[in-house]
Amino acid sequence: MRDLNLITMASKILIIGSSGQIGTELVLKLRQIYGNDHIIASDIRVGNYEVMKSGPFEILDATKKEDVLKVIKKHNVNQVYLMVAMLSAIAEKIPKKAWELNMSTLFLALDLAKERIINRVFWPSSIAVFGPSSPKTNTPQHTIMNPTTVYGISKLAGENWCEYYHNKFGVDVRSVRYPGIISYKTIPGGGTTDYAVQIFHEAIKNKSYTSFLNADTTLPMMYMDDAIDATIQLMESNNISKYESYNIAAMSFSPKVLSRAIQKYIPNFIIKYEDDTRQEIANTWPQSVDDKQACKDWGWNSKVSLDQLVRSMLNGLNYKV
Ligand code: SER
């Protein structure tokens, strides 16, 4: 366990959305750092076995302020990581519901911080805040942002609200724009970058995968360990200059490039392409983002390369390489 000062010792952190792809691993890492009892996991559904058995867990509907408040009071929580969101592809199918969920949960957390019931909030944004008019490569922190998806619109609006609550009410809310996140413990659902996780499961099971994005669709991506490090580093930093959301980068690849990296370990793996509506979403997103502000402010630096990512995914899924 890390050397903790008195303030950190007193910290109780609530993860809302702890059964999701990022929430699951965030809980496990935070418990390693701060101790199991300091990290309260919560979700509307039960989650990963390790999360459930290693510390406190509450069934919680993130849209119900009274319920959230009850959990916060019960555990004496002072920080919240709000990991609830409807992702890009599913949000296109139920736009109003997605907008409602993504925004109402954010407002709930921001208001708790405004009322000083909690003192710090983490809220995830996404590369989806960029749109067809944004620069495609090395997309800057500040640039033209014209998202064309419901998810991207909700994330950009959310970023603006975070900054507003910070400027107007002194709310300490921190955020990163996650790229596609690759992990093996919990599968993502409803996203455009999900192919890059599914491909590993299918490569191991069937030696073949049909990608819903075409061969050359390059998108920014990151291994889960890097994403978790970035999140915690940002939350622990004393040098924050941006209260909208930080670009963070690790690598960029297309389905073709990823399939070649997998073929190094599974030579008979074949990839086919059959794009669907998710292709239209991917076409509007950047291929890479410029994260120098995050590097400068809080020392962000990715550690996991594409080859390390592939090896970790295969090993994690019990295909030993
Ligand atoms: N991974 C997300 C999605 O595909 C992007 O933030 O929707």
mmCIF file of C-alpha atoms and ligand atoms in Angstrom:
data_model
loop_
_atom_site.group_PDB
_atom_site.id
_atom_site.type_symbol
_atom_site.label_atom_id
_atom_site.label_comp_id
_atom_site.label_asym_id
_atom_site.label_seq_id
_atom_site.Cartn_x
_atom_site.Cartn_y
_atom_site.Cartn_z
ATOM 1 C CA MET A 1 0.000 0.000 0.000
ATOM 2 C CA ARG A 2 1.215 3.525 -0.834
ATOM 3 C CA ASP A 3 2.583 5.818 1.898
ATOM 4 C CA LEU A 4 -0.527 7.727 2.912
ATOM 5 C CA ASN A 5 -0.775 11.099 4.556
ATOM 6 C CA LEU A 6 -3.485 11.818 7.107
ATOM 7 C CA ILE A 7 -5.847 13.445 4.642
ATOM 8 C CA THR A 8 -5.681 10.497 2.259
ATOM 9 C CA MET A 9 -6.132 8.122 5.175
ATOM 10 C CA ALA A 10 -9.428 9.810 5.940
ATOM 11 C CA SER A 11 -10.591 9.657 2.298
ATOM 12 C CA LYS A 12 -13.568 7.516 1.523
ATOM 13 C CA ILE A 13 -14.174 7.143 -2.175
ATOM 14 C CA LEU A 14 -17.430 6.109 -3.823
ATOM 15 C CA ILE A 15 -17.298 4.597 -7.305
ATOM 16 C CA ILE A 16 -20.673 4.863 -8.998
ATOM 17 C CA GLY A 17 -20.853 2.432 -11.905
ATOM 18 C CA SER A 18 -18.407 -0.081 -10.428
ATOM 19 C CA SER A 19 -19.697 -3.002 -12.496
ATOM 20 C CA GLY A 20 -18.756 -1.383 -15.811
ATOM 21 C CA GLN A 21 -15.586 -1.827 -17.841
ATOM 22 C CA ILE A 22 -13.550 0.974 -16.245
ATOM 23 C CA GLY A 23 -15.357 1.030 -12.871
ATOM 24 C CA THR A 24 -14.404 -2.580 -12.147
ATOM 25 C CA GLU A 25 -10.670 -2.055 -12.470
ATOM 26 C CA LEU A 26 -10.748 1.366 -10.867
ATOM 27 C CA VAL A 27 -12.200 -0.148 -7.684
ATOM 28 C CA LEU A 28 -9.570 -2.890 -7.579
ATOM 29 C CA LYS A 29 -6.671 -0.459 -8.071
ATOM 30 C CA LEU A 30 -8.009 2.115 -5.612
ATOM 31 C CA ARG A 31 -8.474 -0.623 -3.005
ATOM 32 C CA GLN A 32 -4.836 -1.631 -3.476
ATOM 33 C CA ILE A 33 -3.736 1.959 -2.905
ATOM 34 C CA TYR A 34 -6.073 3.211 -0.177
ATOM 35 C CA GLY A 35 -7.184 -0.034 1.472
ATOM 36 C CA ASN A 36 -10.321 -2.065 0.815
ATOM 37 C CA ASP A 37 -12.598 -0.343 3.327
ATOM 38 C CA HIS A 38 -11.891 3.120 1.941
ATOM 39 C CA ILE A 39 -13.342 2.303 -1.464
ATOM 40 C CA ILE A 40 -17.113 1.867 -1.761
ATOM 41 C CA ALA A 41 -18.200 0.171 -4.982
ATOM 42 C CA SER A 42 -21.752 0.769 -6.236
ATOM 43 C CA ASP A 43 -23.816 -0.030 -9.290
ATOM 44 C CA ILE A 44 -27.374 -0.744 -10.311
ATOM 45 C CA ARG A 45 -26.318 -4.376 -10.887
ATOM 46 C CA VAL A 46 -23.873 -6.707 -9.177
ATOM 47 C CA GLY A 47 -20.447 -6.896 -10.740
ATOM 48 C CA ASN A 48 -17.129 -8.662 -10.922
ATOM 49 C CA TYR A 49 -16.541 -11.287 -8.199
ATOM 50 C CA GLU A 50 -13.255 -9.707 -7.063
ATOM 51 C CA VAL A 51 -14.956 -6.320 -6.636
ATOM 52 C CA MET A 52 -17.879 -7.808 -4.730
ATOM 53 C CA LYS A 53 -15.794 -9.816 -2.311
ATOM 54 C CA SER A 54 -12.878 -7.444 -1.643
ATOM 55 C CA GLY A 55 -14.759 -4.568 0.024
ATOM 56 C CA PRO A 56 -18.019 -2.657 0.498
ATOM 57 C CA PHE A 57 -20.570 -2.762 -2.335
ATOM 58 C CA GLU A 58 -23.961 -1.034 -2.567
ATOM 59 C CA ILE A 59 -26.729 -1.529 -5.110
ATOM 60 C CA LEU A 60 -27.358 2.042 -6.252
ATOM 61 C CA ASP A 61 -29.399 3.846 -8.892
ATOM 62 C CA ALA A 62 -27.201 6.816 -9.840
ATOM 63 C CA THR A 63 -30.196 8.889 -10.939
ATOM 64 C CA LYS A 64 -31.743 8.914 -7.438
ATOM 65 C CA LYS A 65 -30.230 11.674 -5.346
ATOM 66 C CA GLU A 66 -31.717 10.490 -2.056
ATOM 67 C CA ASP A 67 -30.261 7.004 -2.532
ATOM 68 C CA VAL A 68 -26.846 8.351 -3.490
ATOM 69 C CA LEU A 69 -26.921 10.673 -0.483
ATOM 70 C CA LYS A 70 -27.780 7.777 1.827
ATOM 71 C CA VAL A 71 -24.740 5.792 0.657
ATOM 72 C CA ILE A 72 -22.509 8.860 0.960
ATOM 73 C CA LYS A 73 -23.661 9.491 4.536
ATOM 74 C CA LYS A 74 -23.512 5.826 5.530
ATOM 75 C CA HIS A 75 -19.874 5.483 4.470
ATOM 76 C CA ASN A 76 -18.736 9.032 5.154
ATOM 77 C CA VAL A 77 -17.698 9.499 1.509
ATOM 78 C CA ASN A 78 -15.772 12.586 0.413
ATOM 79 C CA GLN A 79 -14.857 11.778 -3.199
ATOM 80 C CA VAL A 80 -16.955 10.379 -6.029
ATOM 81 C CA TYR A 81 -15.872 8.749 -9.287
ATOM 82 C CA LEU A 82 -18.939 8.815 -11.513
ATOM 83 C CA MET A 83 -18.401 6.028 -14.053
ATOM 84 C CA VAL A 84 -21.980 5.763 -15.340
ATOM 85 C CA ALA A 85 -22.596 6.421 -19.042
ATOM 86 C CA MET A 86 -24.416 5.173 -22.055
ATOM 87 C CA LEU A 87 -21.769 4.791 -24.769
ATOM 88 C CA SER A 88 -21.780 6.025 -28.355
ATOM 89 C CA ALA A 89 -23.432 3.231 -30.379
ATOM 90 C CA ILE A 90 -26.221 2.443 -27.926
ATOM 91 C CA ALA A 91 -26.900 6.157 -27.356
ATOM 92 C CA GLU A 92 -27.711 6.561 -31.067
ATOM 93 C CA LYS A 93 -30.499 4.006 -30.635
ATOM 94 C CA ILE A 94 -32.088 5.665 -27.573
ATOM 95 C CA PRO A 95 -30.907 9.275 -27.774
ATOM 96 C CA LYS A 96 -33.188 10.921 -25.214
ATOM 97 C CA LYS A 97 -32.599 8.209 -22.635
ATOM 98 C CA ALA A 98 -28.848 8.457 -23.167
ATOM 99 C CA TRP A 99 -28.875 12.234 -22.828
ATOM 100 C CA GLU A 100 -31.032 11.959 -19.726
ATOM 101 C CA LEU A 101 -28.806 9.371 -18.026
ATOM 102 C CA ASN A 102 -25.480 10.961 -18.967
ATOM 103 C CA MET A 103 -26.545 14.462 -17.894
ATOM 104 C CA SER A 104 -28.717 13.758 -14.855
ATOM 105 C CA THR A 105 -26.036 11.681 -13.132
ATOM 106 C CA LEU A 106 -23.422 14.372 -13.805
ATOM 107 C CA PHE A 107 -25.656 17.107 -12.356
ATOM 108 C CA LEU A 108 -26.315 14.980 -9.319
ATOM 109 C CA ALA A 109 -22.583 14.637 -8.604
ATOM 110 C CA LEU A 110 -21.814 18.286 -9.394
ATOM 111 C CA ASP A 111 -24.575 19.450 -7.054
ATOM 112 C CA LEU A 112 -23.296 17.243 -4.224
ATOM 113 C CA ALA A 113 -19.918 18.949 -4.645
ATOM 114 C CA LYS A 114 -21.524 22.386 -4.888
ATOM 115 C CA GLU A 115 -23.327 21.690 -1.596
ATOM 116 C CA ARG A 116 -19.944 20.606 -0.129
ATOM 117 C CA ILE A 117 -21.285 17.168 0.737
ATOM 118 C CA ILE A 118 -18.319 15.779 -1.211
ATOM 119 C CA ASN A 119 -15.123 17.631 -2.066
ATOM 120 C CA ARG A 120 -13.905 16.095 -5.339
ATOM 121 C CA VAL A 121 -15.518 14.475 -8.373
ATOM 122 C CA PHE A 122 -14.109 12.474 -11.271
ATOM 123 C CA TRP A 123 -16.204 12.397 -14.416
ATOM 124 C CA PRO A 124 -15.093 10.697 -17.641
ATOM 125 C CA SER A 125 -15.276 12.466 -20.975
ATOM 126 C CA SER A 126 -14.277 10.996 -24.326
ATOM 127 C CA ILE A 127 -12.620 11.548 -27.697
ATOM 128 C CA ALA A 128 -16.258 11.624 -28.884
ATOM 129 C CA VAL A 129 -16.363 15.348 -27.987
ATOM 130 C CA PHE A 130 -14.568 15.945 -31.291
ATOM 131 C CA GLY A 131 -16.359 15.905 -34.611
ATOM 132 C CA PRO A 132 -15.904 15.987 -38.383
ATOM 133 C CA SER A 133 -14.534 19.545 -38.376
ATOM 134 C CA SER A 134 -11.947 18.877 -35.649
ATOM 135 C CA PRO A 135 -8.369 18.219 -36.828
ATOM 136 C CA LYS A 136 -8.007 14.458 -37.385
ATOM 137 C CA THR A 137 -4.487 13.918 -36.120
ATOM 138 C CA ASN A 138 -2.822 15.200 -32.997
ATOM 139 C CA THR A 139 -6.139 16.835 -32.149
ATOM 140 C CA PRO A 140 -5.421 19.685 -29.715
ATOM 141 C CA GLN A 141 -6.891 20.155 -26.248
ATOM 142 C CA HIS A 142 -8.760 23.218 -27.531
ATOM 143 C CA THR A 143 -9.989 23.187 -31.102
ATOM 144 C CA ILE A 144 -13.179 23.097 -33.160
ATOM 145 C CA MET A 145 -15.554 20.682 -31.450
ATOM 146 C CA ASN A 146 -18.677 19.694 -33.310
ATOM 147 C CA PRO A 147 -19.688 16.216 -32.121
ATOM 148 C CA THR A 148 -22.349 14.565 -34.266
ATOM 149 C CA THR A 149 -23.299 11.754 -31.881
ATOM 150 C CA VAL A 150 -25.652 11.947 -28.901
ATOM 151 C CA TYR A 151 -22.865 10.563 -26.722
ATOM 152 C CA GLY A 152 -20.381 13.198 -27.940
ATOM 153 C CA ILE A 153 -22.925 15.972 -27.497
ATOM 154 C CA SER A 154 -23.604 14.848 -23.925
ATOM 155 C CA LYS A 155 -19.879 14.640 -23.139
ATOM 156 C CA LEU A 156 -19.126 18.092 -24.581
ATOM 157 C CA ALA A 157 -22.072 19.632 -22.749
ATOM 158 C CA GLY A 158 -20.899 17.828 -19.600
ATOM 159 C CA GLU A 159 -17.405 19.262 -19.973
ATOM 160 C CA ASN A 160 -18.850 22.759 -20.253
ATOM 161 C CA TRP A 161 -20.961 22.186 -17.142
ATOM 162 C CA CYS A 162 -17.928 20.913 -15.207
ATOM 163 C CA GLU A 163 -16.017 24.072 -16.063
ATOM 164 C CA TYR A 164 -19.035 26.190 -15.195
ATOM 165 C CA TYR A 165 -19.438 24.554 -11.767
ATOM 166 C CA HIS A 166 -15.734 25.015 -11.145
ATOM 167 C CA ASN A 167 -15.681 28.691 -12.118
ATOM 168 C CA LYS A 168 -18.968 29.631 -10.520
ATOM 169 C CA PHE A 169 -19.101 27.465 -7.396
ATOM 170 C CA GLY A 170 -15.492 26.360 -6.866
ATOM 171 C CA VAL A 171 -16.376 22.708 -7.502
ATOM 172 C CA ASP A 172 -13.307 20.468 -7.815
ATOM 173 C CA VAL A 173 -14.330 18.254 -10.730
ATOM 174 C CA ARG A 174 -11.696 16.517 -12.815
ATOM 175 C CA SER A 175 -11.945 14.746 -16.123
ATOM 176 C CA VAL A 176 -10.079 13.046 -18.957
ATOM 177 C CA ARG A 177 -11.158 12.366 -22.523
ATOM 178 C CA TYR A 178 -10.733 8.599 -22.670
ATOM 179 C CA PRO A 179 -9.820 7.014 -25.987
ATOM 180 C CA GLY A 180 -11.037 3.444 -26.669
ATOM 181 C CA ILE A 181 -10.123 1.395 -23.584
ATOM 182 C CA ILE A 182 -8.895 -2.178 -23.984
ATOM 183 C CA SER A 183 -9.249 -4.632 -21.099
ATOM 184 C CA TYR A 184 -10.063 -8.254 -20.360
ATOM 185 C CA LYS A 185 -11.723 -8.288 -16.921
ATOM 186 C CA THR A 186 -15.042 -6.734 -17.931
ATOM 187 C CA ILE A 187 -16.219 -6.314 -21.509
ATOM 188 C CA PRO A 188 -17.448 -2.906 -22.668
ATOM 189 C CA GLY A 189 -20.949 -2.531 -24.043
ATOM 190 C CA GLY A 190 -22.486 -0.230 -26.625
ATOM 191 C CA GLY A 191 -19.336 1.552 -27.785
ATOM 192 C CA THR A 192 -17.718 2.143 -31.169
ATOM 193 C CA THR A 193 -14.286 1.042 -29.979
ATOM 194 C CA ASP A 194 -15.613 -2.261 -28.552
ATOM 195 C CA TYR A 195 -14.290 -4.182 -31.565
ATOM 196 C CA ALA A 196 -10.790 -3.852 -30.142
ATOM 197 C CA VAL A 197 -11.835 -5.947 -27.128
ATOM 198 C CA GLN A 198 -14.153 -8.411 -28.922
ATOM 199 C CA ILE A 199 -11.389 -9.241 -31.401
ATOM 200 C CA PHE A 200 -9.292 -10.865 -28.646
ATOM 201 C CA HIS A 201 -12.123 -13.070 -27.407
ATOM 202 C CA GLU A 202 -12.902 -14.232 -30.953
ATOM 203 C CA ALA A 203 -9.253 -14.655 -31.952
ATOM 204 C CA ILE A 204 -8.779 -17.078 -29.055
ATOM 205 C CA LYS A 205 -12.102 -18.880 -29.432
ATOM 206 C CA ASN A 206 -12.681 -19.020 -33.208
ATOM 207 C CA LYS A 207 -9.418 -17.830 -34.772
ATOM 208 C CA SER A 208 -11.539 -15.418 -36.764
ATOM 209 C CA TYR A 209 -13.302 -12.086 -36.214
ATOM 210 C CA THR A 210 -15.588 -9.944 -38.345
ATOM 211 C CA SER A 211 -14.900 -6.300 -37.574
ATOM 212 C CA PHE A 212 -17.733 -3.751 -37.669
ATOM 213 C CA LEU A 213 -15.182 -1.042 -38.507
ATOM 214 C CA ASN A 214 -13.295 -1.216 -41.785
ATOM 215 C CA ALA A 215 -9.635 -2.193 -42.061
ATOM 216 C CA ASP A 216 -8.108 1.282 -41.983
ATOM 217 C CA THR A 217 -10.229 3.025 -39.363
ATOM 218 C CA THR A 218 -7.567 4.400 -37.060
ATOM 219 C CA LEU A 219 -8.675 5.527 -33.607
ATOM 220 C CA PRO A 220 -6.905 6.539 -30.379
ATOM 221 C CA MET A 221 -6.724 3.581 -27.960
ATOM 222 C CA MET A 222 -5.305 2.768 -24.531
ATOM 223 C CA TYR A 223 -4.728 -0.275 -22.348
ATOM 224 C CA MET A 224 -6.761 -0.316 -19.134
ATOM 225 C CA ASP A 225 -3.737 -0.057 -16.809
ATOM 226 C CA ASP A 226 -2.775 3.250 -18.410
ATOM 227 C CA ALA A 227 -6.354 4.526 -18.208
ATOM 228 C CA ILE A 228 -6.555 3.694 -14.499
ATOM 229 C CA ASP A 229 -3.165 5.287 -13.795
ATOM 230 C CA ALA A 230 -4.201 8.462 -15.616
ATOM 231 C CA THR A 231 -7.446 8.662 -13.675
ATOM 232 C CA ILE A 232 -5.872 8.243 -10.254
ATOM 233 C CA GLN A 233 -2.896 10.464 -11.082
ATOM 234 C CA LEU A 234 -5.269 13.253 -12.099
ATOM 235 C CA MET A 235 -7.362 12.853 -8.950
ATOM 236 C CA GLU A 236 -4.290 12.984 -6.719
ATOM 237 C CA SER A 237 -2.596 15.882 -8.491
ATOM 238 C CA ASN A 238 -2.105 19.319 -6.969
ATOM 239 C CA ASN A 239 -1.456 20.917 -10.340
ATOM 240 C CA ILE A 240 -4.669 21.121 -12.306
ATOM 241 C CA SER A 241 -5.158 23.916 -14.817
ATOM 242 C CA LYS A 242 -8.065 22.474 -16.817
ATOM 243 C CA TYR A 243 -11.477 21.922 -15.368
ATOM 244 C CA GLU A 244 -13.157 20.917 -18.607
ATOM 245 C CA SER A 245 -11.354 17.664 -19.534
ATOM 246 C CA TYR A 246 -7.829 16.614 -20.466
ATOM 247 C CA ASN A 247 -6.799 14.889 -23.689
ATOM 248 C CA ILE A 248 -4.820 11.748 -22.845
ATOM 249 C CA ALA A 249 -3.086 9.560 -25.424
ATOM 250 C CA ALA A 250 -1.334 6.212 -25.564
ATOM 251 C CA MET A 251 -1.483 4.706 -29.076
ATOM 252 C CA SER A 252 -3.520 4.659 -32.268
ATOM 253 C CA PHE A 253 -4.360 1.668 -34.432
ATOM 254 C CA SER A 254 -6.822 0.360 -37.005
ATOM 255 C CA PRO A 255 -8.448 -3.104 -37.081
ATOM 256 C CA LYS A 256 -5.843 -4.114 -39.671
ATOM 257 C CA VAL A 257 -2.911 -3.041 -37.510
ATOM 258 C CA LEU A 258 -4.404 -4.690 -34.409
ATOM 259 C CA SER A 259 -5.089 -7.943 -36.264
ATOM 260 C CA ARG A 260 -1.443 -8.078 -37.422
ATOM 261 C CA ALA A 261 -0.271 -7.540 -33.852
ATOM 262 C CA ILE A 262 -2.474 -10.461 -32.745
ATOM 263 C CA GLN A 263 -1.282 -12.670 -35.626
ATOM 264 C CA LYS A 264 2.233 -12.429 -34.188
ATOM 265 C CA TYR A 265 0.932 -14.719 -31.389
ATOM 266 C CA ILE A 266 -1.969 -16.462 -33.179
ATOM 267 C CA PRO A 267 -0.668 -16.866 -36.749
ATOM 268 C CA ASN A 268 -3.807 -18.571 -38.099
ATOM 269 C CA PHE A 269 -6.115 -15.761 -36.923
ATOM 270 C CA ILE A 270 -8.115 -14.159 -39.744
ATOM 271 C CA ILE A 271 -10.015 -10.887 -39.759
ATOM 272 C CA LYS A 272 -12.943 -9.998 -42.025
ATOM 273 C CA TYR A 273 -14.703 -6.672 -42.382
ATOM 274 C CA GLU A 274 -18.380 -5.853 -42.444
ATOM 275 C CA ASP A 275 -18.914 -2.292 -41.359
ATOM 276 C CA ASP A 276 -22.185 -1.113 -39.826
ATOM 277 C CA THR A 277 -23.522 2.175 -38.450
ATOM 278 C CA ARG A 278 -20.653 2.346 -35.978
ATOM 279 C CA GLN A 279 -18.389 3.121 -38.949
ATOM 280 C CA GLU A 280 -20.186 6.454 -39.395
ATOM 281 C CA ILE A 281 -19.479 7.316 -35.768
ATOM 282 C CA ALA A 282 -15.804 6.346 -36.007
ATOM 283 C CA ASN A 283 -15.392 8.464 -39.161
ATOM 284 C CA THR A 284 -16.129 11.602 -37.135
ATOM 285 C CA TRP A 285 -13.569 10.938 -34.377
ATOM 286 C CA PRO A 286 -9.867 11.845 -34.277
ATOM 287 C CA GLN A 287 -7.140 9.357 -35.190
ATOM 288 C CA SER A 288 -4.836 10.678 -32.477
ATOM 289 C CA VAL A 289 -4.952 13.393 -29.823
ATOM 290 C CA ASP A 290 -2.378 15.793 -28.411
ATOM 291 C CA ASP A 291 -2.006 15.269 -24.671
ATOM 292 C CA LYS A 292 0.837 17.639 -23.852
ATOM 293 C CA GLN A 293 -1.282 19.641 -21.373
ATOM 294 C CA ALA A 294 -1.879 16.502 -19.261
ATOM 295 C CA CYS A 295 1.831 15.612 -19.467
ATOM 296 C CA LYS A 296 2.798 19.111 -18.362
ATOM 297 C CA ASP A 297 0.229 19.599 -15.597
ATOM 298 C CA TRP A 298 0.148 16.259 -13.807
ATOM 299 C CA GLY A 299 2.918 14.217 -15.361
ATOM 300 C CA TRP A 300 0.792 11.977 -17.562
ATOM 301 C CA ASN A 301 2.784 9.464 -19.602
ATOM 302 C CA SER A 302 1.505 6.244 -21.120
ATOM 303 C CA LYS A 303 3.488 3.104 -20.334
ATOM 304 C CA VAL A 304 1.877 0.307 -22.354
ATOM 305 C CA SER A 305 2.799 -0.263 -26.030
ATOM 306 C CA LEU A 306 0.666 -2.090 -28.604
ATOM 307 C CA ASP A 307 2.709 -5.284 -28.293
ATOM 308 C CA GLN A 308 2.463 -5.201 -24.473
ATOM 309 C CA LEU A 309 -1.273 -4.605 -24.768
ATOM 310 C CA VAL A 310 -1.699 -7.629 -27.040
ATOM 311 C CA ARG A 311 0.346 -9.849 -24.740
ATOM 312 C CA SER A 312 -1.529 -8.698 -21.630
ATOM 313 C CA MET A 313 -4.897 -9.253 -23.305
ATOM 314 C CA LEU A 314 -4.016 -12.763 -24.493
ATOM 315 C CA ASN A 315 -2.484 -13.763 -21.146
ATOM 316 C CA GLY A 316 -5.400 -12.210 -19.262
ATOM 317 C CA LEU A 317 -7.809 -14.272 -21.348
ATOM 318 C CA ASN A 318 -5.796 -17.410 -20.564
ATOM 319 C CA TYR A 319 -4.071 -17.730 -23.923
ATOM 320 C CA LYS A 320 -0.541 -17.830 -22.601
ATOM 321 C CA VAL A 321 2.092 -16.103 -24.751
HETATM 322 N N1 SER B 1 -15.244 3.899 -26.070
HETATM 323 C C1 SER B 1 -16.264 4.891 -26.265
HETATM 324 C C2 SER B 1 -17.217 4.469 -27.303
HETATM 325 O O1 SER B 1 -16.818 3.764 -28.182
HETATM 326 C C3 SER B 1 -15.664 6.205 -26.628
HETATM 327 O O2 SER B 1 -15.446 6.966 -25.494
HETATM 328 O O3 SER B 1 -18.346 4.856 -27.271
#
